[in-house]
Structures are given as structure tokens and as C-alpha cells.
Amino acid sequence: MSDSKQVRKSVSEFYTRAVKSGSGCCGGGKVVPKGFAAQFAGYGDDVAGLPADAVANSFGCGNPLAFSEVKPGEMVVDLGSGAGIDLLIAARKVGPTGRVIGVDMTDEMIARARANAAEAGFANIEIRKGIIEDLPVETASVDWVISNCVINLSPEKDRVFAEIARVLKPGGRMLVSDIVVQDVPAWVRESMALYASCVAGAVSEAEYVNALRRAGLADVEVRERYLYDFDQVRALIESEVPADATASCCGPAPSSCCGGDTAPIDAAAIAAEVAQKVWSAKFHARKP
Ligand SMILES: C[S@@+](CC[C@H](N)C(=O)[O-])C[C@H]1O[C@@H](n2cnc3c(N)ncnc32)[C@H](O)[C@@H]1O
């Protein structure tokens, strides 16, 4: 199995455990109660009336559709749709004449999203199993691509950006909330234990913007930023990392098990190192 396939397999296993367990922002562990992510994501009234399971199993880091200009009748695709919170919000916006497609690789997430869409009574949502690096979506068919805290997890981000450019109609737009990092020390970026917590795989805002432009997208800009403080970074990490994790032995990447470092993960120490250097950014882009 290639390294990229192995990373995806491990990320998928991680999110299977996360959605089955009782906690979580952007992953699942033991300390932080479910719903934690939604609190910081800025959903506000957008989640009113949605199934509680969809809100509790929100693993995002923003509200990609907040203040968006999505119109009735349009087609939205959500990359890494998880348990479906953004699919439901999109389905309300596009209405019965519009369509929403979620793409996710994790069976347990797909099952949750389908159940949540059924509970909410939306017939305009479809969830397809697939990877965001090779979207099961027709070329030039989509008005909006959205995604929430997923692309940082991809080991092949350029492929994801190329796929976004492929599936958008000319004039179609992208709104993506994701984690970015700046000046994070190498030992944090190399900690595979922090990969699924959306820290180790994250790139800088500038790298993100440049990669979107290289993919041929226009009007690339950052529309919102939410900087995580010490307590929030600590909670993010504690929500991800198993209690018995060591610095090299619990992450999803193939090299993670089991290297030299067997020191336990110290979430407070990591948070002290990366607080104010990790934030959620909302990226906008348009296909020319
Ligand atoms: C952090 S969760 C975010 C879920 C959802 N967007 C939300 O806001 O609640 C990441 C999700 O992306 C999916 N995922 C991660 N990498 C993926 C990939 N390369 N292809 C498809 N799905 C992926 C996982 O299965 C998981 O459901």
C-alpha cells in the first residue's frame, strides 16, 4: 500500500472510532465532550432544528456556508462530509430544487450522514463514498464546493485542489474552512499523533493560497480567521489523542509505529508551543 493510501486508511479508522466514541473536535478521544467543535465553528442559529446527532458529531473548524450566496436550485458538493452538519445547512439553502452531494471515505460517517439527512427530511442530499483526491463527481457540474476541516488531513493536497477545479462549473465557487499553521516547530509537524487532530498535516495560509492558484482557481482569498488560544488548542489535542498515546506511536501515518520516541503526549506542552500559531481560516476561490 502506498504511503498516501496508508494515511487515508489510518485517518478513516480514526474517524470511525471518533464518531462511535463520545468526544470531539476534528477527531475523537476521551476528554472533550461532543459538540465542542460546533461551539467554536460559529454555526449560531444555522444549526437550529437540525438533528442533534449531526451537531454532536460535528468535527469541523468553521461554518463554510456562513454568509455565503448559495441560492435555491444550486448544486453543492461537500468534501469530507462527515456526519453531515454542512450537508444539512446546504440542503436548506438550495431547497428542494437544488442538490447536495457529500463525499466521504469512512463508512461509519456515511451511515451517520444518511441517517441525519433522513431524520431532517431532506430528499435533496446524496452521500457518495470516495476520496477527495479523486472525486466521484462529474466534471464542471457543481456551483459550490465546500469543505470543513478535511483538506489538512489529505496527504495529497494538490490532487484535492485539482479536483475542486475540475468539478466546479466555470464561475462556480469554493468555500473551505480549514486549519492552517504558522511557525509550528518541526517536532510538532512530525508528530504523527497530531495528524488526525488536524495540526501535523496542516500547511500555512500562504501555501494553501498558492496551491489553490496553481490549481487554476481565481479570486483566492481568506475571508475569516479564528485563532485558537492555549485552552482551545489543548482541548483540540486532548479530544484527539488517546490517553496512552506516545509521541511517535499513535498517529495515522505509516511511519508512526513505532519509532524511537515513547514519551507520553503532553497536550499542555504542545498547546503552549503552538497556541496562536494554529488557526481556522475560511478560503474562497472561483473557477474562471
Ligand atoms: C475532521 S472530519 C470533518 C467532518 C465534517 N466536515 C464536519 O465538519 O463535521 C474529517 C472527515 O473527512 C473524511 N476524510 C478525511 N480525509 C478524507 C479523504 N482523503 N477522502 C475522503 N474523506 C476524507 C473523514 O472520513 C471524516 O469524515
Tab-separated table of C-alpha atoms and ligand atoms in Angstrom:
chain	number	residue	atom	x	y	z
A	1	MET	CA	0.000	0.000	0.000
A	2	SER	CA	1.337	3.473	-0.863
A	3	ASP	CA	2.055	5.947	1.918
A	4	SER	CA	-0.929	8.079	0.862
A	5	LYS	CA	-3.296	5.115	0.936
A	6	GLN	CA	-1.959	4.144	4.333
A	7	VAL	CA	-2.522	7.667	5.679
A	8	ARG	CA	-6.112	7.686	4.374
A	9	LYS	CA	-6.758	4.243	5.845
A	10	SER	CA	-5.486	5.339	9.246
A	11	VAL	CA	-7.416	8.637	9.122
A	12	SER	CA	-10.553	6.708	8.227
A	13	GLU	CA	-10.040	4.275	11.093
A	14	PHE	CA	-9.529	7.236	13.383
A	15	TYR	CA	-12.791	8.884	12.335
A	16	THR	CA	-14.661	5.603	12.587
A	17	ARG	CA	-13.588	5.468	16.233
A	18	ALA	CA	-14.320	9.168	16.668
A	19	VAL	CA	-17.919	9.014	15.521
A	20	LYS	CA	-18.523	5.912	17.609
A	21	SER	CA	-16.967	7.439	20.722
A	22	GLY	CA	-18.007	10.267	22.953
A	23	SER	CA	-15.927	13.245	22.043
A	24	GLY	CA	-14.574	15.549	19.688
A	25	CYS	CA	-13.259	18.330	17.544
A	26	CYS	CA	-11.793	17.061	14.320
A	27	GLY	CA	-11.254	13.630	15.808
A	28	GLY	CA	-12.279	11.585	18.776
A	29	GLY	CA	-10.802	10.802	22.126
A	30	LYS	CA	-11.766	10.925	25.713
A	31	VAL	CA	-11.872	14.329	27.337
A	32	VAL	CA	-13.744	16.904	25.316
A	33	PRO	CA	-17.499	16.402	25.035
A	34	LYS	CA	-19.226	16.073	21.699
A	35	GLY	CA	-20.462	19.371	20.388
A	36	PHE	CA	-17.163	21.022	21.302
A	37	ALA	CA	-16.283	21.607	17.663
A	38	ALA	CA	-19.635	23.128	16.796
A	39	GLN	CA	-19.249	25.642	19.634
A	40	PHE	CA	-16.111	27.098	18.095
A	41	ALA	CA	-17.201	26.734	14.491
A	42	GLY	CA	-19.526	29.719	14.523
A	43	TYR	CA	-22.740	27.965	13.488
A	44	GLY	CA	-25.021	30.047	15.693
A	45	ASP	CA	-28.636	29.773	14.572
A	46	ASP	CA	-27.675	27.794	11.448
A	47	VAL	CA	-27.913	24.558	13.441
A	48	ALA	CA	-31.307	25.308	14.989
A	49	GLY	CA	-33.707	22.467	14.300
A	50	LEU	CA	-31.067	20.114	12.876
A	51	PRO	CA	-30.796	16.543	14.227
A	52	ALA	CA	-28.840	16.547	17.494
A	53	ASP	CA	-26.615	13.731	16.237
A	54	ALA	CA	-25.395	15.852	13.323
A	55	VAL	CA	-24.469	18.721	15.649
A	56	ALA	CA	-22.870	16.468	18.265
A	57	ASN	CA	-20.787	14.782	15.586
A	58	SER	CA	-19.586	17.986	14.012
A	59	PHE	CA	-15.822	17.674	13.594
A	60	GLY	CA	-15.266	20.897	11.709
A	61	CYS	CA	-13.408	24.106	12.413
A	62	GLY	CA	-15.697	26.674	10.819
A	63	ASN	CA	-19.025	27.280	9.135
A	64	PRO	CA	-18.163	27.313	5.422
A	65	LEU	CA	-21.640	28.372	4.346
A	66	ALA	CA	-22.000	31.303	6.762
A	67	PHE	CA	-22.742	34.474	4.789
A	68	SER	CA	-22.486	32.514	1.540
A	69	GLU	CA	-24.502	33.426	-1.535
A	70	VAL	CA	-25.709	29.899	-2.198
A	71	LYS	CA	-29.079	30.127	-3.985
A	72	PRO	CA	-32.104	27.859	-4.341
A	73	GLY	CA	-31.688	25.358	-7.153
A	74	GLU	CA	-27.874	25.239	-6.993
A	75	MET	CA	-25.618	22.217	-6.645
A	76	VAL	CA	-23.240	21.947	-3.666
A	77	VAL	CA	-20.564	19.313	-3.044
A	78	ASP	CA	-19.099	18.865	0.451
A	79	LEU	CA	-15.639	17.254	0.625
A	80	GLY	CA	-15.300	15.026	3.684
A	81	SER	CA	-18.915	15.471	4.727
A	82	GLY	CA	-18.612	13.522	7.981
A	83	ALA	CA	-21.878	13.124	9.889
A	84	GLY	CA	-23.468	15.726	7.654
A	85	ILE	CA	-23.832	19.030	9.502
A	86	ASP	CA	-22.847	21.147	6.494
A	87	LEU	CA	-24.844	18.963	4.099
A	88	LEU	CA	-27.969	19.795	6.095
A	89	ILE	CA	-27.226	23.521	6.141
A	90	ALA	CA	-26.539	23.419	2.390
A	91	ALA	CA	-29.738	21.456	1.743
A	92	ARG	CA	-31.774	24.178	3.424
A	93	LYS	CA	-30.102	26.844	1.293
A	94	VAL	CA	-30.505	25.149	-2.090
A	95	GLY	CA	-34.047	23.991	-1.328
A	96	PRO	CA	-35.928	21.138	-2.974
A	97	THR	CA	-34.884	22.189	-6.482
A	98	GLY	CA	-31.199	22.115	-5.584
A	99	ARG	CA	-28.846	19.210	-4.877
A	100	VAL	CA	-26.238	18.492	-2.259
A	101	ILE	CA	-23.639	15.747	-2.599
A	102	GLY	CA	-21.371	14.699	0.263
A	103	VAL	CA	-18.197	12.735	-0.389
A	104	ASP	CA	-16.519	10.792	2.407
A	105	MET	CA	-14.343	7.694	2.615
A	106	THR	CA	-15.487	6.464	6.039
A	107	ASP	CA	-18.435	4.054	6.066
A	108	GLU	CA	-19.483	4.960	9.591
A	109	MET	CA	-19.604	8.664	8.722
A	110	ILE	CA	-21.557	7.989	5.554
A	111	ALA	CA	-24.119	5.969	7.508
A	112	ARG	CA	-24.482	8.776	10.062
A	113	ALA	CA	-24.873	11.442	7.403
A	114	ARG	CA	-27.539	9.407	5.589
A	115	ALA	CA	-29.420	8.852	8.846
A	116	ASN	CA	-29.200	12.533	9.728
A	117	ALA	CA	-30.387	13.616	6.275
A	118	ALA	CA	-33.335	11.214	6.554
A	119	GLU	CA	-34.178	12.432	10.047
A	120	ALA	CA	-34.110	16.041	8.860
A	121	GLY	CA	-36.368	15.095	5.948
A	122	PHE	CA	-34.057	16.279	3.157
A	123	ALA	CA	-34.526	14.349	-0.073
A	124	ASN	CA	-32.022	16.527	-1.941
A	125	ILE	CA	-28.924	15.110	-0.189
A	126	GLU	CA	-26.841	12.262	-1.592
A	127	ILE	CA	-23.708	10.878	0.044
A	128	ARG	CA	-21.143	9.131	-2.138
A	129	LYS	CA	-18.288	7.003	-0.899
A	130	GLY	CA	-14.963	8.162	-2.293
A	131	ILE	CA	-11.793	10.070	-1.680
A	132	ILE	CA	-11.441	13.792	-2.096
A	133	GLU	CA	-8.296	13.266	-4.169
A	134	ASP	CA	-10.418	11.529	-6.844
A	135	LEU	CA	-13.941	12.868	-6.503
A	136	PRO	CA	-16.837	10.703	-7.692
A	137	VAL	CA	-18.387	13.808	-9.217
A	138	GLU	CA	-18.886	14.825	-12.840
A	139	THR	CA	-16.599	17.431	-14.403
A	140	ALA	CA	-17.916	21.033	-14.473
A	141	SER	CA	-21.163	20.096	-12.720
A	142	VAL	CA	-21.013	21.964	-9.407
A	143	ASP	CA	-21.928	25.530	-8.358
A	144	TRP	CA	-20.261	25.352	-4.931
A	145	VAL	CA	-17.577	23.171	-3.386
A	146	ILE	CA	-17.483	23.351	0.390
A	147	SER	CA	-15.369	21.536	2.968
A	148	ASN	CA	-14.859	21.764	6.704
A	149	CYS	CA	-11.593	20.772	8.344
A	150	VAL	CA	-10.751	17.969	5.936
A	151	ILE	CA	-8.151	19.025	3.360
A	152	ASN	CA	-5.493	19.376	6.075
A	153	LEU	CA	-5.875	15.605	6.507
A	154	SER	CA	-5.071	14.844	2.883
A	155	PRO	CA	-1.577	13.575	2.122
A	156	GLU	CA	-2.087	14.784	-1.494
A	157	LYS	CA	-3.461	18.316	-1.221
A	158	ASP	CA	-2.554	19.318	-4.779
A	159	ARG	CA	-4.726	16.471	-6.085
A	160	VAL	CA	-7.631	17.746	-3.967
A	161	PHE	CA	-7.277	21.294	-5.296
A	162	ALA	CA	-7.093	19.988	-8.878
A	163	GLU	CA	-10.301	18.031	-8.264
A	164	ILE	CA	-12.048	21.113	-6.916
A	165	ALA	CA	-11.086	22.971	-10.087
A	166	ARG	CA	-12.282	20.056	-12.226
A	167	VAL	CA	-15.767	19.612	-10.734
A	168	LEU	CA	-16.682	23.314	-10.500
A	169	LYS	CA	-18.643	24.852	-13.342
A	170	PRO	CA	-17.000	27.933	-14.871
A	171	GLY	CA	-17.933	30.682	-12.411
A	172	GLY	CA	-18.533	28.112	-9.656
A	173	ARG	CA	-17.100	28.873	-6.252
A	174	MET	CA	-15.344	27.217	-3.339
A	175	LEU	CA	-15.723	27.942	0.379
A	176	VAL	CA	-13.455	25.881	2.602
A	177	SER	CA	-12.867	26.151	6.338
A	178	ASP	CA	-9.630	24.501	7.373
A	179	ILE	CA	-6.832	24.514	9.908
A	180	VAL	CA	-3.623	26.294	8.982
A	181	VAL	CA	-0.381	26.679	10.894
A	182	GLN	CA	2.478	29.145	11.000
A	183	ASP	CA	5.932	28.667	12.526
A	184	VAL	CA	4.987	25.459	14.270
A	185	PRO	CA	8.114	23.638	15.411
A	186	ALA	CA	9.285	20.654	13.391
A	187	TRP	CA	8.729	18.217	16.244
A	188	VAL	CA	5.034	19.112	16.275
A	189	ARG	CA	4.671	18.829	12.496
A	190	GLU	CA	6.449	15.499	12.606
A	191	SER	CA	4.290	14.145	15.425
A	192	MET	CA	2.037	11.661	13.742
A	193	ALA	CA	-0.021	11.561	16.918
A	194	LEU	CA	-1.142	15.085	15.978
A	195	TYR	CA	-2.031	14.281	12.375
A	196	ALA	CA	-5.683	13.390	12.884
A	197	SER	CA	-6.097	16.333	15.251
A	198	CYS	CA	-5.629	18.487	12.166
A	199	VAL	CA	-2.363	20.045	13.305
A	200	ALA	CA	0.509	17.991	11.876
A	201	GLY	CA	-0.871	17.750	8.334
A	202	ALA	CA	-1.843	21.410	8.124
A	203	VAL	CA	0.076	23.829	5.895
A	204	SER	CA	0.452	27.597	6.147
A	205	GLU	CA	-2.156	30.024	4.846
A	206	ALA	CA	0.264	31.179	2.136
A	207	GLU	CA	0.915	27.601	0.981
A	208	TYR	CA	-2.843	26.984	0.823
A	209	VAL	CA	-3.490	30.116	-1.223
A	210	ASN	CA	-0.628	29.363	-3.612
A	211	ALA	CA	-1.782	25.777	-4.119
A	212	LEU	CA	-5.320	26.938	-4.965
A	213	ARG	CA	-3.914	29.396	-7.516
A	214	ARG	CA	-1.660	26.707	-9.013
A	215	ALA	CA	-4.788	24.596	-9.488
A	216	GLY	CA	-6.117	27.348	-11.761
A	217	LEU	CA	-8.585	28.944	-9.354
A	218	ALA	CA	-9.128	32.716	-9.250
A	219	ASP	CA	-10.246	35.229	-6.616
A	220	VAL	CA	-8.446	33.229	-3.961
A	221	GLU	CA	-8.765	34.951	-0.621
A	222	VAL	CA	-9.061	34.307	3.102
A	223	ARG	CA	-12.427	35.538	4.327
A	224	GLU	CA	-12.296	34.722	8.038
A	225	ARG	CA	-9.767	33.666	10.629
A	226	TYR	CA	-10.257	32.170	14.053
A	227	LEU	CA	-7.097	31.973	16.122
A	228	TYR	CA	-7.004	29.219	18.755
A	229	ASP	CA	-5.738	30.156	22.209
A	230	PHE	CA	-3.941	27.867	24.642
A	231	ASP	CA	-7.097	26.323	26.145
A	232	GLN	CA	-8.653	25.689	22.744
A	233	VAL	CA	-5.529	24.083	21.290
A	234	ARG	CA	-5.198	21.935	24.390
A	235	ALA	CA	-8.832	20.846	24.132
A	236	LEU	CA	-8.371	20.118	20.424
A	237	ILE	CA	-5.384	17.891	21.131
A	238	GLU	CA	-6.976	16.169	24.131
A	239	SER	CA	-10.024	15.415	22.038
A	240	GLU	CA	-7.841	13.539	19.564
A	241	VAL	CA	-5.091	11.729	21.247
A	242	PRO	CA	-5.698	8.521	23.162
A	243	ALA	CA	-4.722	8.605	26.834
A	244	ASP	CA	-1.949	6.062	26.313
A	245	ALA	CA	-0.516	7.710	23.205
A	246	THR	CA	3.173	8.345	22.917
A	247	ALA	CA	4.850	10.920	20.768
A	248	SER	CA	5.520	8.535	17.912
A	249	CYS	CA	3.100	5.662	18.270
A	250	CYS	CA	-0.482	6.682	17.839
A	251	GLY	CA	-0.846	8.613	14.629
A	252	PRO	CA	-2.184	7.588	11.283
A	253	ALA	CA	0.880	7.970	9.109
A	254	PRO	CA	2.762	4.852	8.116
A	255	SER	CA	5.948	5.891	9.838
A	256	SER	CA	4.229	6.441	13.147
A	257	CYS	CA	4.517	2.997	14.668
A	258	CYS	CA	6.759	2.607	16.435
A	259	GLY	CA	9.785	4.832	16.255
A	260	GLY	CA	12.133	5.950	18.932
A	261	ASP	CA	10.131	8.418	20.976
A	262	THR	CA	7.983	6.720	23.569
A	263	ALA	CA	7.362	9.737	25.800
A	264	PRO	CA	3.658	10.276	26.580
A	265	ILE	CA	1.874	13.045	24.706
A	266	ASP	CA	1.745	16.195	26.821
A	267	ALA	CA	-1.187	18.198	25.446
A	268	ALA	CA	-0.427	21.210	27.643
A	269	ALA	CA	3.185	21.347	26.461
A	270	ILE	CA	2.133	21.091	22.835
A	271	ALA	CA	-0.558	23.735	23.336
A	272	ALA	CA	1.981	26.080	24.916
A	273	GLU	CA	4.172	25.626	21.853
A	274	VAL	CA	1.508	26.094	19.186
A	275	ALA	CA	-1.116	28.431	20.721
A	276	GLN	CA	-1.532	31.468	18.460
A	277	LYS	CA	0.247	29.543	15.683
A	278	VAL	CA	-2.750	27.420	14.691
A	279	TRP	CA	-5.935	28.888	13.319
A	280	SER	CA	-9.016	28.147	11.309
A	281	ALA	CA	-9.214	30.032	8.018
A	282	LYS	CA	-12.056	30.252	5.528
A	283	PHE	CA	-10.799	30.196	1.941
A	284	HIS	CA	-12.784	31.438	-1.037
A	285	ALA	CA	-11.953	30.737	-4.679
A	286	ARG	CA	-13.701	30.852	-8.056
A	287	LYS	CA	-13.263	28.839	-11.215
A	288	PRO	CA	-12.648	31.279	-14.079
B	1	LIG	C1	-12.443	16.340	10.695
B	1	LIG	S1	-13.728	15.359	9.991
B	1	LIG	C2	-14.786	16.650	9.357
B	1	LIG	C3	-16.162	16.157	9.031
B	1	LIG	C4	-17.150	17.219	8.604
B	1	LIG	N1	-16.647	18.005	7.504
B	1	LIG	C5	-17.531	18.123	9.765
B	1	LIG	O1	-17.297	19.331	9.676
B	1	LIG	O2	-18.049	17.623	10.740
B	1	LIG	C6	-12.932	14.712	8.576
B	1	LIG	C7	-13.832	13.887	7.670
B	1	LIG	O3	-13.213	13.799	6.401
B	1	LIG	C8	-13.142	12.470	5.969
B	1	LIG	N2	-11.903	12.376	5.190
B	1	LIG	C9	-10.656	12.657	5.612
B	1	LIG	N3	-9.785	12.516	4.603
B	1	LIG	C10	-10.506	12.137	3.518
B	1	LIG	C11	-10.168	11.834	2.177
B	1	LIG	N4	-8.897	11.893	1.750
B	1	LIG	N5	-11.162	11.474	1.328
B	1	LIG	C12	-12.452	11.398	1.756
B	1	LIG	N6	-12.831	11.667	3.018
B	1	LIG	C13	-11.868	12.051	3.888
B	1	LIG	C14	-13.165	11.637	7.224
B	1	LIG	O4	-13.676	10.344	6.970
B	1	LIG	C15	-14.070	12.458	8.128
B	1	LIG	O5	-15.416	12.132	7.961
